[in-house]
Coordinates of C-alpha atoms in Angstrom, one line a residue:
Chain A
X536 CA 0.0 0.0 0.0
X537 CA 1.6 3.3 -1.0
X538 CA 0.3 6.5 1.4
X539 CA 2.0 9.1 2.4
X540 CA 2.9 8.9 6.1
X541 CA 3.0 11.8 8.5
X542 CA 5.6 12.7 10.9
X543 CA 5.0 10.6 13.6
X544 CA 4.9 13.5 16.4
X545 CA 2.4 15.2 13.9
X546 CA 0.4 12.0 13.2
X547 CA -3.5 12.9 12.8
X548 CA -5.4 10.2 15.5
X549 CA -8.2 12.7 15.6
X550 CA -11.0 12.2 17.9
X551 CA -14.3 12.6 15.9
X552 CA -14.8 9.2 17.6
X553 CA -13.3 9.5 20.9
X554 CA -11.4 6.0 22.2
X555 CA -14.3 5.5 24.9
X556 CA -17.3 4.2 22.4
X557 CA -19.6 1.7 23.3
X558 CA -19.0 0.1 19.3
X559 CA -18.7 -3.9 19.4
X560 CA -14.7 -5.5 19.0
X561 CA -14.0 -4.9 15.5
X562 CA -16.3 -2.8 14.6
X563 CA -15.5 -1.7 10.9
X564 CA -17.6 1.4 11.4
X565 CA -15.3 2.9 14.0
X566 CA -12.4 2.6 11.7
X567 CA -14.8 4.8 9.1
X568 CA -15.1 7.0 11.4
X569 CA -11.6 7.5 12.3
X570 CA -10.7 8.0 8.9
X571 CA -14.0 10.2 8.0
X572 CA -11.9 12.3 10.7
X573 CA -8.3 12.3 9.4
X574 CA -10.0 13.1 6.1
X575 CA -11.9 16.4 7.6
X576 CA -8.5 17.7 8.9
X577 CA -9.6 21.2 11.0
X578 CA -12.8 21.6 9.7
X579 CA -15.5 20.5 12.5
X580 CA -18.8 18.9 10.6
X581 CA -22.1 18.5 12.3
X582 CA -22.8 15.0 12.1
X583 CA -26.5 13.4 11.7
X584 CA -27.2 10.6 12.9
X585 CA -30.2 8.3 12.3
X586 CA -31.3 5.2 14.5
X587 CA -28.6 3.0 13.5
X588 CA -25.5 1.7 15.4
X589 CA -24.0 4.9 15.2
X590 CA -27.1 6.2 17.4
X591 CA -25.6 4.1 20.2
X592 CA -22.0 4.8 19.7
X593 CA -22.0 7.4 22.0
X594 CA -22.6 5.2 24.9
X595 CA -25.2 6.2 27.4
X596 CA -26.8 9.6 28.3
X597 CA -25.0 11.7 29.6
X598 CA -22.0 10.5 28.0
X599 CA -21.6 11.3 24.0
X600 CA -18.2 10.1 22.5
X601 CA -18.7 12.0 19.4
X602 CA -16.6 15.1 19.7
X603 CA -18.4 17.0 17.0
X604 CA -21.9 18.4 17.2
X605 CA -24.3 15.7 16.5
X606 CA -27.6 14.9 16.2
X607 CA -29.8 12.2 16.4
X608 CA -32.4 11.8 14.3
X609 CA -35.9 9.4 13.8
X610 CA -34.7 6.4 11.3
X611 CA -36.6 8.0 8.6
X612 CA -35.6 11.9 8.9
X613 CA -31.9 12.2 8.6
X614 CA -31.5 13.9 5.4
X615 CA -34.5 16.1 5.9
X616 CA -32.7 17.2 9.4
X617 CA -29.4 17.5 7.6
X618 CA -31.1 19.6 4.8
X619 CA -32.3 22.1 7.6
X620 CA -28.6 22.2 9.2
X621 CA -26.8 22.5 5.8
X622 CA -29.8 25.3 4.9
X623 CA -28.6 27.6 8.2
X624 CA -25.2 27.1 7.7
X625 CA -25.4 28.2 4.3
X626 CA -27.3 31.6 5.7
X627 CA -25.3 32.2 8.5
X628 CA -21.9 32.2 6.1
X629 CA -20.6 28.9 7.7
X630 CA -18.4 26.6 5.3
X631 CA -18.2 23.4 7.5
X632 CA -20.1 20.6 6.2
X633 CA -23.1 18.7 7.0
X634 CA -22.5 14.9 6.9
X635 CA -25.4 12.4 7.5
X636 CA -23.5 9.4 9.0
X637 CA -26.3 6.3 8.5
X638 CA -26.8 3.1 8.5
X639 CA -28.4 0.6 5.7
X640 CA -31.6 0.7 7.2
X641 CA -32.2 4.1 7.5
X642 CA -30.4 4.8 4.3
X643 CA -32.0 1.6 2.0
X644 CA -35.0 0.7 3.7
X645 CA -36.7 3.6 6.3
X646 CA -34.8 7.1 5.3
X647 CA -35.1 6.5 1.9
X648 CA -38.0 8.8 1.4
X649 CA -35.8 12.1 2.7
X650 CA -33.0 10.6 1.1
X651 CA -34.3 10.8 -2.3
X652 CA -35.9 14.0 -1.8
X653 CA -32.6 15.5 -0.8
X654 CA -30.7 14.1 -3.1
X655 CA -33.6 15.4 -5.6
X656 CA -33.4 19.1 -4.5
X657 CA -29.3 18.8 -4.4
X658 CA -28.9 20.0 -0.6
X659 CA -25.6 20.8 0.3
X660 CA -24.8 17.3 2.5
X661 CA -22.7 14.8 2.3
X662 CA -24.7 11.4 3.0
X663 CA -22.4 8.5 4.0
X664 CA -24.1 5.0 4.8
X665 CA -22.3 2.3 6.4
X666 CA -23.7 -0.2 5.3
X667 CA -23.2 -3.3 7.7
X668 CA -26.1 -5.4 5.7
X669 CA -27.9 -5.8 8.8
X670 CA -30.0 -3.6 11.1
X671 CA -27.5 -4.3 14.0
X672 CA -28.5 -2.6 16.5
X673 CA -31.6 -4.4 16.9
X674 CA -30.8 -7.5 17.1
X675 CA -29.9 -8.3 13.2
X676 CA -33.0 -8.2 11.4
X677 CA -32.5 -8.0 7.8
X678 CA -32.5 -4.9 5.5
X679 CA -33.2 -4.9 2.0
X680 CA -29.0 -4.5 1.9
X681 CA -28.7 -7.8 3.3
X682 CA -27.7 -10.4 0.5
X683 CA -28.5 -13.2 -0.6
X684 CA -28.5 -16.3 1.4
X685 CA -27.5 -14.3 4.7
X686 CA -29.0 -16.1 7.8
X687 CA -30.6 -13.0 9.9
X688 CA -32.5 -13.4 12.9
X689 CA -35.8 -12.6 10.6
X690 CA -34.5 -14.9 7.9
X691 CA -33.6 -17.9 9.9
X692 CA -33.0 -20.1 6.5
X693 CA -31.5 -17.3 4.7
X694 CA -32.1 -14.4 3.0
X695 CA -34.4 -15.1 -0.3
X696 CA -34.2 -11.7 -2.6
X697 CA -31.0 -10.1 -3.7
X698 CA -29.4 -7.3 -2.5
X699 CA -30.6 -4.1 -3.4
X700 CA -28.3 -1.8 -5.4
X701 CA -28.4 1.7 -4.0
X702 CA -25.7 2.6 -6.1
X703 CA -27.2 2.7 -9.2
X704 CA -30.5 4.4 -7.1
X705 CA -28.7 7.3 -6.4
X706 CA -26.6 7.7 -9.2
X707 CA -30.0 8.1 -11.2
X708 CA -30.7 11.2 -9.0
X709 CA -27.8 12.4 -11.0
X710 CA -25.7 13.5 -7.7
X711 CA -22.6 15.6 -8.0
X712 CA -20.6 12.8 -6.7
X713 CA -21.6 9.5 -5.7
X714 CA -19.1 6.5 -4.5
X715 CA -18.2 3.3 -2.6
X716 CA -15.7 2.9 -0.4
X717 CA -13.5 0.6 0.9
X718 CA -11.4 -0.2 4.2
X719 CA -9.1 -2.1 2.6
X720 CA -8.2 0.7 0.2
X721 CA -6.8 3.5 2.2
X722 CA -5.9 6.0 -0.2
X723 CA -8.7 5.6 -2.3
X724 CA -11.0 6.2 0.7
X725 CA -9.4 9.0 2.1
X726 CA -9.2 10.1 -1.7
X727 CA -13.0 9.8 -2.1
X728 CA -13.9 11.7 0.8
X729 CA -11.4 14.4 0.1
X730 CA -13.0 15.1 -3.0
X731 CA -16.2 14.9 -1.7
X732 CA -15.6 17.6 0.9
X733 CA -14.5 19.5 -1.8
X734 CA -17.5 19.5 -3.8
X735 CA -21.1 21.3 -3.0
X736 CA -24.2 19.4 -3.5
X737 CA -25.6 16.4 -2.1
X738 CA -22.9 13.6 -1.9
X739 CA -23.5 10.2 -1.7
X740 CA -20.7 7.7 0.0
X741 CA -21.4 4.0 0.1
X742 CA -19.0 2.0 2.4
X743 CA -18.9 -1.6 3.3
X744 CA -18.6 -2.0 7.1
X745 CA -18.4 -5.7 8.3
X746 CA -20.3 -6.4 11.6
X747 CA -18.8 -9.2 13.8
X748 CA -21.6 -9.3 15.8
X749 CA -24.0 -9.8 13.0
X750 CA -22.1 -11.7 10.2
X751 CA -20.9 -14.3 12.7
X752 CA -17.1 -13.6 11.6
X753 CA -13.9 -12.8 13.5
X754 CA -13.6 -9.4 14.6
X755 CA -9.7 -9.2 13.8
X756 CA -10.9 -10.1 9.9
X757 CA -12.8 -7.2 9.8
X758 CA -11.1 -5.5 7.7
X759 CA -9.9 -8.5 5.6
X760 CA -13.7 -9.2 4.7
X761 CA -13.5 -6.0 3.0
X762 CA -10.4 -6.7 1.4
X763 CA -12.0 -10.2 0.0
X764 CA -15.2 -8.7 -0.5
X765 CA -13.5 -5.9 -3.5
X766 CA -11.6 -8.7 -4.7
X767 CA -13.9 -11.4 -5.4
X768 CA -16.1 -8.8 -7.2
X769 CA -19.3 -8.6 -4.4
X770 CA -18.8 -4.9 -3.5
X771 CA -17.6 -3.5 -6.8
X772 CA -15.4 0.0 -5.9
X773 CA -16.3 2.7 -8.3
X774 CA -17.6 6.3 -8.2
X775 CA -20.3 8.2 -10.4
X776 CA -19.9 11.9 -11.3
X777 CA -22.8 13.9 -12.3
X778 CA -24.6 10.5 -12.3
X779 CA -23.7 10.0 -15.7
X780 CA -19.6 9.4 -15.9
X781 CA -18.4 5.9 -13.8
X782 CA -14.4 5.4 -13.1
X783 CA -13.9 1.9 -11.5
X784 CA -11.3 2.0 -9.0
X785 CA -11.0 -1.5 -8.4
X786 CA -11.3 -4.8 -10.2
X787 CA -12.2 -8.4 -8.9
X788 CA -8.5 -10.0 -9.1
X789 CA -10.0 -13.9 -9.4
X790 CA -10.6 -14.5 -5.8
X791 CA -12.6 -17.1 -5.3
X792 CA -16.5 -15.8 -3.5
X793 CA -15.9 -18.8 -1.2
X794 CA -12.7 -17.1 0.4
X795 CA -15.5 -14.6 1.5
X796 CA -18.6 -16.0 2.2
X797 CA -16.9 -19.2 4.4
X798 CA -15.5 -17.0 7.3
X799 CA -19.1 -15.9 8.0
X800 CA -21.2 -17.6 9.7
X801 CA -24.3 -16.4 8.5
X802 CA -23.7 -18.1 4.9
X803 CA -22.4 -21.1 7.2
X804 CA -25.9 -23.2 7.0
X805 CA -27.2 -21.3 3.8
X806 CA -24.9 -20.3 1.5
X807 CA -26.1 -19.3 -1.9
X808 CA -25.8 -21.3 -4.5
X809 CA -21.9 -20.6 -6.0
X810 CA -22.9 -20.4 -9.8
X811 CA -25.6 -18.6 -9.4
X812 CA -23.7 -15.7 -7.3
X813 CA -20.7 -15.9 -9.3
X814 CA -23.5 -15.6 -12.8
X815 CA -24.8 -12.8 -10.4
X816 CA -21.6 -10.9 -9.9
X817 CA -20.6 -11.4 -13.6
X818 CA -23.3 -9.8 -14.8
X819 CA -23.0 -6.9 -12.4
X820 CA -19.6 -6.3 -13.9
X821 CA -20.4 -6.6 -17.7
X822 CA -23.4 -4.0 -16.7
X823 CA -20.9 -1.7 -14.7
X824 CA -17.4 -2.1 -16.9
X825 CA -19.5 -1.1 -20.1
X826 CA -21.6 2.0 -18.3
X827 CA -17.6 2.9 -17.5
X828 CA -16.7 2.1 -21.3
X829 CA -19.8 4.5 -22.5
X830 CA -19.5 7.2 -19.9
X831 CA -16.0 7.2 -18.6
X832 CA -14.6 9.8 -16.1
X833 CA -12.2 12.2 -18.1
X834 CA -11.5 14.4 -14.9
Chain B
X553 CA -23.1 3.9 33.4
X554 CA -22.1 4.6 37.0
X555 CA -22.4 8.5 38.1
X556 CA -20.1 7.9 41.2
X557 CA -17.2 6.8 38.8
X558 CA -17.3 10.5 37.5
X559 CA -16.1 11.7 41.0
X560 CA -13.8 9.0 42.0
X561 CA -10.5 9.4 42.3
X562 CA -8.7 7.3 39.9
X563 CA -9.6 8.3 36.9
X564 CA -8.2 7.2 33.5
X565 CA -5.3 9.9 32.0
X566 CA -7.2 12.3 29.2
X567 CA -6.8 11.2 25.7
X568 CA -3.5 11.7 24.0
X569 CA -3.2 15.6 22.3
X570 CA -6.8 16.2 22.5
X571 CA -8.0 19.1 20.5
X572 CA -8.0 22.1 22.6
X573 CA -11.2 23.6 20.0
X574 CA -13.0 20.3 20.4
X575 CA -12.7 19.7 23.9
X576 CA -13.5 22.3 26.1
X577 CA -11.7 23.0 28.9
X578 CA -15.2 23.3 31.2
X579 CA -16.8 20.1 32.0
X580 CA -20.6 19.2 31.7
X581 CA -20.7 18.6 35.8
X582 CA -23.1 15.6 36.0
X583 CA -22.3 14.3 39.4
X584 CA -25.4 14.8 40.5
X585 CA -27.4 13.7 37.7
X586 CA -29.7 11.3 39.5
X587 CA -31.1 14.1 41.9
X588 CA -31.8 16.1 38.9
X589 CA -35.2 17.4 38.6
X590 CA -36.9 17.2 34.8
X591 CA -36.5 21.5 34.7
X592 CA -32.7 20.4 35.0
X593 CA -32.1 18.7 32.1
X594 CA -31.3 20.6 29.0
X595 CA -34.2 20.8 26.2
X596 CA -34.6 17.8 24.7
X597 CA -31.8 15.6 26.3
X598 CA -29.2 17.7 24.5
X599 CA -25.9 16.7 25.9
X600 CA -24.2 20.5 26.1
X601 CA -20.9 19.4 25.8
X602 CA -19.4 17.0 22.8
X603 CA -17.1 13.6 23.4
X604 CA -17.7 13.8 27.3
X605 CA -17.5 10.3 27.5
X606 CA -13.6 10.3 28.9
X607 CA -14.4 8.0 31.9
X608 CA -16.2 5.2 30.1
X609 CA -13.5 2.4 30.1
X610 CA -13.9 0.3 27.9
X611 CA -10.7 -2.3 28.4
X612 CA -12.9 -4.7 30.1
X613 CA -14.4 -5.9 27.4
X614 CA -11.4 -8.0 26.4
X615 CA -10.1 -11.1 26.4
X616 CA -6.6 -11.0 24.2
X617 CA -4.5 -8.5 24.8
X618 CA -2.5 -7.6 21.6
X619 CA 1.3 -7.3 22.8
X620 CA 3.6 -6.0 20.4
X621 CA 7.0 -6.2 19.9
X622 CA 8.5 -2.9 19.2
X623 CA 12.1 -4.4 17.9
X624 CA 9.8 -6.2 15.0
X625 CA 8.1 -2.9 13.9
X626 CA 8.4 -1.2 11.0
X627 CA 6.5 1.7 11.7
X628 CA 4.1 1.2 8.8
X629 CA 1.5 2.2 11.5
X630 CA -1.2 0.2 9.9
X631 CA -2.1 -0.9 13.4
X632 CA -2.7 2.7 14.2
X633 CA -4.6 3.7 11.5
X634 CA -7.0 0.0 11.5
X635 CA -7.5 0.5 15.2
X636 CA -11.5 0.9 15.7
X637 CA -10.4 2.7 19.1
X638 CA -7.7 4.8 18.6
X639 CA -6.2 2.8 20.9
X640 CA -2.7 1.9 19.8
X641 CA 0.2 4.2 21.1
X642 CA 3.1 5.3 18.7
X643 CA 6.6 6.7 19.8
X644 CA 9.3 8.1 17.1
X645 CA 7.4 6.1 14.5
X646 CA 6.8 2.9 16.2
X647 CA 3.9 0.9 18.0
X648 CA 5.2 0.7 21.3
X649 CA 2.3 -0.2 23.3
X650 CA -1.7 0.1 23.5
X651 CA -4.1 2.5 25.8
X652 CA -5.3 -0.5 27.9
X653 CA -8.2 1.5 29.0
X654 CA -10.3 1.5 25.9
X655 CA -8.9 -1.2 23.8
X656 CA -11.3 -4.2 23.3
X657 CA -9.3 -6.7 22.1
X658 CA -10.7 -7.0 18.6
X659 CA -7.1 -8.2 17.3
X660 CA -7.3 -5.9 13.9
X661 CA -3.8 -4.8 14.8
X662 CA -2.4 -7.9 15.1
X663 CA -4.6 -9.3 11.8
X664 CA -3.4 -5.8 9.4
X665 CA 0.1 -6.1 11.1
X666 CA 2.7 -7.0 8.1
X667 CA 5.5 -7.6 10.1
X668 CA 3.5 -9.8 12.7
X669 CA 4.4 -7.7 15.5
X670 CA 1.6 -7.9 17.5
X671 CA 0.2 -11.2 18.7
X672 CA -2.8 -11.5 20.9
X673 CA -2.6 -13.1 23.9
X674 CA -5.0 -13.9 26.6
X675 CA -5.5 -11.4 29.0
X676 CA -4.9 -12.9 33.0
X677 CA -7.1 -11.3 34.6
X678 CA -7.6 -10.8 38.6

């Protein structure tokens, strides 16, 4: 991995997420939001929060180990909430941004109502969903980001319908930027957000965040699972400008899907049928390489 | 959480160059909290001052302990930067040890480590 390092007396361990959250072991959200820090450098965001895990980061009342200004917000209202933060920001003269920090049920199932509507009227917020495939906090019911063949405590014998692609939902909303990220892929997330600080508009950041508790896997392989997941082809790595032009940042390197799917538990009694993912995956690539063919990224 | 842990006397050392904007110097006082009336509280459960949750440990949640040899590292700090709790310490570029305090155990570090540095071992406790 090339990167840059800093000085080490100078090294960045900011503290959007102070050390003291109530996050599971291995939680591959804390790590986003460590980064999402290093990424914002000085500038202090608001953050909104949805029901979701990151609701109950904080730890209990009176505690908060978010060392921005947050808020919480019902499951279904956090872009509306951001929209009214990001509007008096904008009238007071304030340049720090708004960033909606959700999870996949409030961003693919509950919030997406507000979502779209945001996105629609192009509010000046940058939306990043963790998306853990899971409503975790809960007790691991499924969302309609779970995938196939995940054993959730609501689909005991495995999830039946595919995965849905938000991706592709909110790139036809023709966002200024829209993206997935990666933990495995430092510079390219760090990158991504970077860019999409820089940018006005409504901003759309997808990123894979593996939940021990609720895929049944190791917590140290937290971030290998995202590793395996980019490079057997299941959580394709690209970003969408305008809606219209795709760059892919990343390509499946021929890892087998079993290398992913076997260290979790929840495909352990149900796994999906391997030819029909792999067919699956395949044709999400053909669809995604030529969009990038026909409408490539020049910038 | 317990309120009486706010007041006790050993209390965990702050967090390592906090940010003097972001953490402001006068604390939330919420000793008291259980004697607080309803007209106490502020409007809405709104929590006046931001990441006030320095006396939550949260070390005890662990079973391995990630140890780490500091002759081995190559101060790639991969452990630093894949640590969910901000919990590894780096001197003059290396790992030299972890904030015991608020690091669960989770083994990341000692997972991402290319050098395998860290190992996790199992944490005697008393």
């Amino acid at each position: 991995m090339a990167t840059t390092l800093p000085a080490p007396d100078t090294a960045p361990r900011p503290h959007l997420l102070r050390p003291d959250s109530t996050n599971c072991p291995g939680c591959a959200m804390s790590v986003g939001l460590q980064w999402l820090d290093e990424a914002l450098g000085a500038a202090t965001p608001t953050l909104v929060v949805p029901a979701c895990c990151a609701a109950v980061t904080p730890g209990a009342f009176p505690a908060s180990a978010y060392s921005v200004p947050t808020v919480a917000t019902t499951f279904a209202s956090a872009a509306a909430v951001a929209t009214g933060i990001a509007r008096v920001r904008e009238l007071n003269g304030e340049a720090d941004p708004t960033i909606c920090w959700a999870g996949d049920g409030g961003t693919y199932d509950i919030g997406l109502a507000t979502l779209s509507a945001a996105a629609e009227r192009n509010e000046d917020v940058l939306y990043i969903c963790y998306d853990n495939e899971i409503y975790g906090n809960t007790g691991g019911q499924r969302s309609s980001a779970t995938p196939r063949g995940a054993k959730t405590s609501t689909t005991p014998r495995g999830k039946v319908e595919a995965k849905k692609d938000i991706m592709a939902i909110m790139a036809a909303h023709r966002l200024p930027y829209a993206a997935t990220l990666s933990l495995a892929h430092r510079d390219d997330f760090l990158r991504k957000i970077r860019l999409a600080l820089g940018m006005t508009g409504f901003r759309f950041l997808l990123m894979l965040s593996p939940c021990p508790a609720g895929w049944k896997s190791d917590p140290a392989e937290s971030v290998e699972l995202v590793r395996l997941a980019v490079a057997c082809g299941l959580f394709p790595l690209y970003e969408v400008f305008d809606g219209e032009r795709y760059r892919v940042n990343a390509r499946p390197d021929g890892t087998p899907l079993d290398d992913y799917l076997r260290r979790q538990g929840r495909f352990r009694t149900v796994a999906p049928s391997m030819d029909e993912l792999r067919a699956q995956v395949d044709r999400e690539w053909a669809r995604l390489d030529e969009l990038a063919r026909v409408f490539p990224a020049t910038d | 959480m317990t309120v009486e842990k706010k007041t006790g006397a050993k209390q965990p050392a702050p967090p390592r160059k906090p940010r003097a904007k972001r953490l402001p110097k006068a604390k939330w006082d919420v000793s008291d909290i259980d004697s607080w009336g309803g007209s106490r509280h502020e409007l809405g459960a709104t929590i006046p001052e931001a990441g006030n949750s320095i006396y939550n440990e949260t070390g005890g949640w662990r079973a391995d302990v990630p140890v780490i040899d500091s002759e081995k590292c190559d101060g790639c700090m991969l452990c630093y930067f894949y640590c969910p709790d901000a919990s590894i310490i780096i001197e003059e570029g290396k790992a030299v040890g972890v904030d015991l305090a608020h690091c669960k155990g989770c083994g990341i570090c000692a997972k991402e480590c290319p050098t395998a540095a860290i190992v996790m071992k199992l944490e005697e406790k008393e």
